Amino acid sequence: MSGVKILLVDDEVSVTKALIRELMMVDAEVVSFNSALDALKYIEKEPVDIIISDVLMPEMDGITFLGIVKEKYPHNIRIILSGHVDINKVMVALYSGVANDYLPKPWDKNKILDKIELYIKLQKSLNNMEIINYIKNMSKLPTLPSIMYEIQMSIQKEVPLNKIAELIEKDPVMTSKLLHVVNSAFYGLKNVNGITQVLSFLGINTVMDIILITSLTGGGITDSYTLDELNNIALRSFRINKAMQRYGIVKKIQEHEIITSSIGVVHDIGKIIILKNDKESYIQIKNTMKNNPGITFYEAELMLKRDGITHQEIGAYFLRMWNFGTKYVDIALNHNNRDIKGDNSEMIKILYNCCRLVDHYINVGEYDKSKIDFLTEDEYNKMKMFVMDE
């Protein structure tokens, strides 16, 4: 048994029994309740990893229940299960981090099993003692900027976009950074001078990702090495995100998410956290890369026996703690494995390719089929012109 515990909550006994049957094959302990209040009492005494809850229930509805769970036990994975709920309520719960995912009734057996298997893997990877002890030893844990919590609360209350823009504009430093980024070549939004415009063009998720990366790379740092490295990480992340958007167009991939996603911006935040909290290890990793030309940051970490505490695990750990979606956490955790299988495998493969591509542009700049086998020379040149334009 994996040690992972799944909690099911639905007022209909037939539903919890059916779910228990579906989950018999997964490597986890499954418990169920037909009352949200009873489930809360159980969670107070017994830790659980994954919660699947119905929405429409007597005594306490599922969204209120999951909201309480989020506040008290933020490391749980929380899933809404319902076939009779206003989709707007579901979206608000997902955007605000109250829920990490949504499963419809009736469910598809294969899909629900695939999702639960993914969540079990995430919990096992991010709850290992190596990463927990490593993070405990950090002198100052990175935190989300308060503006992001305020935005999350505004989304939960269904506040209009213009009011969220006003909220961001109360912070002149963040507003200036945000406008600087979106007016750069990385997003191609020329002459944008208001946050409402930014939100309309890019969407609230992308804006929040930009706020996160600009906040993490700031913070009163004075030594030149750290400043230069933070700038390099941020610059590379924006280029990778731009490459992903272009990749979807060049390859004619009819997947809206690939073109609009901003996972490229935040997938490497683990590097930032290592640099700012464990500079000695960061320098050791960079020196290993220097002494072994052509290897990646991740490969250098593995050479140094940092299994379980690479920038992948560290970044995914904090994204989960900050209530980023499970898709983000999974992609951040696996972005150096383009052969992984699962719901997010296509996005991971594209991110992997774009990481290699941007590094190739920066270090070599000439087409080499043996290195960039996923692009033709024409595609390579089209991508380069777009991605490297600053």
PDB file of N, CA and C in Angstrom, residues 175 178-184 187-199 201:
ATOM      1  N   THR A 175       2.422  46.828 -10.713  1.00  0.00           N
ATOM      2  CA  THR A 175       1.799  47.313 -11.952  1.00  0.00           C
ATOM      3  C   THR A 175       2.863  47.655 -12.985  1.00  0.00           C
ATOM      4  N   LEU A 178       4.492  44.452 -14.313  1.00  0.00           N
ATOM      5  CA  LEU A 178       3.554  43.725 -15.166  1.00  0.00           C
ATOM      6  C   LEU A 178       3.460  44.372 -16.540  1.00  0.00           C
ATOM      7  N   LEU A 179       3.335  45.689 -16.565  1.00  0.00           N
ATOM      8  CA  LEU A 179       3.238  46.407 -17.841  1.00  0.00           C
ATOM      9  C   LEU A 179       4.537  46.295 -18.635  1.00  0.00           C
ATOM     10  N   HIS A 180       5.666  46.293 -17.913  1.00  0.00           N
ATOM     11  CA  HIS A 180       6.961  46.154 -18.580  1.00  0.00           C
ATOM     12  C   HIS A 180       7.051  44.802 -19.298  1.00  0.00           C
ATOM     13  N   VAL A 181       6.622  43.741 -18.608  1.00  0.00           N
ATOM     14  CA  VAL A 181       6.696  42.400 -19.190  1.00  0.00           C
ATOM     15  C   VAL A 181       5.756  42.260 -20.383  1.00  0.00           C
ATOM     16  N   VAL A 182       4.505  42.684 -20.224  1.00  0.00           N
ATOM     17  CA  VAL A 182       3.527  42.454 -21.299  1.00  0.00           C
ATOM     18  C   VAL A 182       3.783  43.343 -22.514  1.00  0.00           C
ATOM     19  N   ASN A 183       4.489  44.458 -22.332  1.00  0.00           N
ATOM     20  CA  ASN A 183       4.828  45.315 -23.470  1.00  0.00           C
ATOM     21  C   ASN A 183       6.137  44.893 -24.137  1.00  0.00           C
ATOM     22  N   SER A 184       6.813  43.887 -23.549  1.00  0.00           N
ATOM     23  CA  SER A 184       8.051  43.398 -24.150  1.00  0.00           C
ATOM     24  C   SER A 184       7.715  42.464 -25.309  1.00  0.00           C
ATOM     25  N   TYR A 187       5.446  39.003 -25.043  1.00  0.00           N
ATOM     26  CA  TYR A 187       3.997  38.854 -25.166  1.00  0.00           C
ATOM     27  C   TYR A 187       3.424  39.614 -26.350  1.00  0.00           C
ATOM     28  N   GLY A 188       4.206  40.489 -26.931  1.00  0.00           N
ATOM     29  CA  GLY A 188       3.782  41.143 -28.167  1.00  0.00           C
ATOM     30  C   GLY A 188       2.605  42.089 -28.022  1.00  0.00           C
ATOM     31  N   LEU A 189       2.332  42.562 -26.809  1.00  0.00           N
ATOM     32  CA  LEU A 189       1.224  43.509 -26.609  1.00  0.00           C
ATOM     33  C   LEU A 189       1.809  44.916 -26.538  1.00  0.00           C
ATOM     34  N   LYS A 190       1.914  45.558 -27.665  1.00  0.00           N
ATOM     35  CA  LYS A 190       2.522  46.879 -27.722  1.00  0.00           C
ATOM     36  C   LYS A 190       1.540  47.956 -27.266  1.00  0.00           C
ATOM     37  N   ASN A 191       2.071  48.950 -26.551  1.00  0.00           N
ATOM     38  CA  ASN A 191       1.294  50.126 -26.125  1.00  0.00           C
ATOM     39  C   ASN A 191       0.106  49.774 -25.229  1.00  0.00           C
ATOM     40  N   VAL A 192       0.270  48.754 -24.413  1.00  0.00           N
ATOM     41  CA  VAL A 192      -0.743  48.436 -23.403  1.00  0.00           C
ATOM     42  C   VAL A 192      -0.414  49.243 -22.156  1.00  0.00           C
ATOM     43  N   ASN A 193      -1.331  50.060 -21.712  1.00  0.00           N
ATOM     44  CA  ASN A 193      -1.020  50.943 -20.583  1.00  0.00           C
ATOM     45  C   ASN A 193      -1.964  50.791 -19.400  1.00  0.00           C
ATOM     46  N   GLY A 194      -2.769  49.749 -19.394  1.00  0.00           N
ATOM     47  CA  GLY A 194      -3.687  49.546 -18.279  1.00  0.00           C
ATOM     48  C   GLY A 194      -3.833  48.079 -17.948  1.00  0.00           C
ATOM     49  N   ILE A 195      -4.026  47.780 -16.664  1.00  0.00           N
ATOM     50  CA  ILE A 195      -4.122  46.390 -16.230  1.00  0.00           C
ATOM     51  C   ILE A 195      -5.395  45.722 -16.750  1.00  0.00           C
ATOM     52  N   THR A 196      -6.466  46.496 -16.927  1.00  0.00           N
ATOM     53  CA  THR A 196      -7.691  45.917 -17.485  1.00  0.00           C
ATOM     54  C   THR A 196      -7.420  45.352 -18.873  1.00  0.00           C
ATOM     55  N   GLN A 197      -6.644  46.096 -19.680  1.00  0.00           N
ATOM     56  CA  GLN A 197      -6.265  45.607 -21.013  1.00  0.00           C
ATOM     57  C   GLN A 197      -5.445  44.324 -20.909  1.00  0.00           C
ATOM     58  N   VAL A 198      -4.507  44.322 -19.973  1.00  0.00           N
ATOM     59  CA  VAL A 198      -3.647  43.153 -19.785  1.00  0.00           C
ATOM     60  C   VAL A 198      -4.489  41.920 -19.457  1.00  0.00           C
ATOM     61  N   LEU A 199      -5.424  42.075 -18.515  1.00  0.00           N
ATOM     62  CA  LEU A 199      -6.287  40.962 -18.115  1.00  0.00           C
ATOM     63  C   LEU A 199      -7.142  40.474 -19.283  1.00  0.00           C
ATOM     64  N   PHE A 201      -6.446  40.727 -22.558  1.00  0.00           N
ATOM     65  CA  PHE A 201      -5.636  40.094 -23.603  1.00  0.00           C
ATOM     66  C   PHE A 201      -5.064  38.741 -23.162  1.00  0.00           C
TER      67      PHE A 201
END
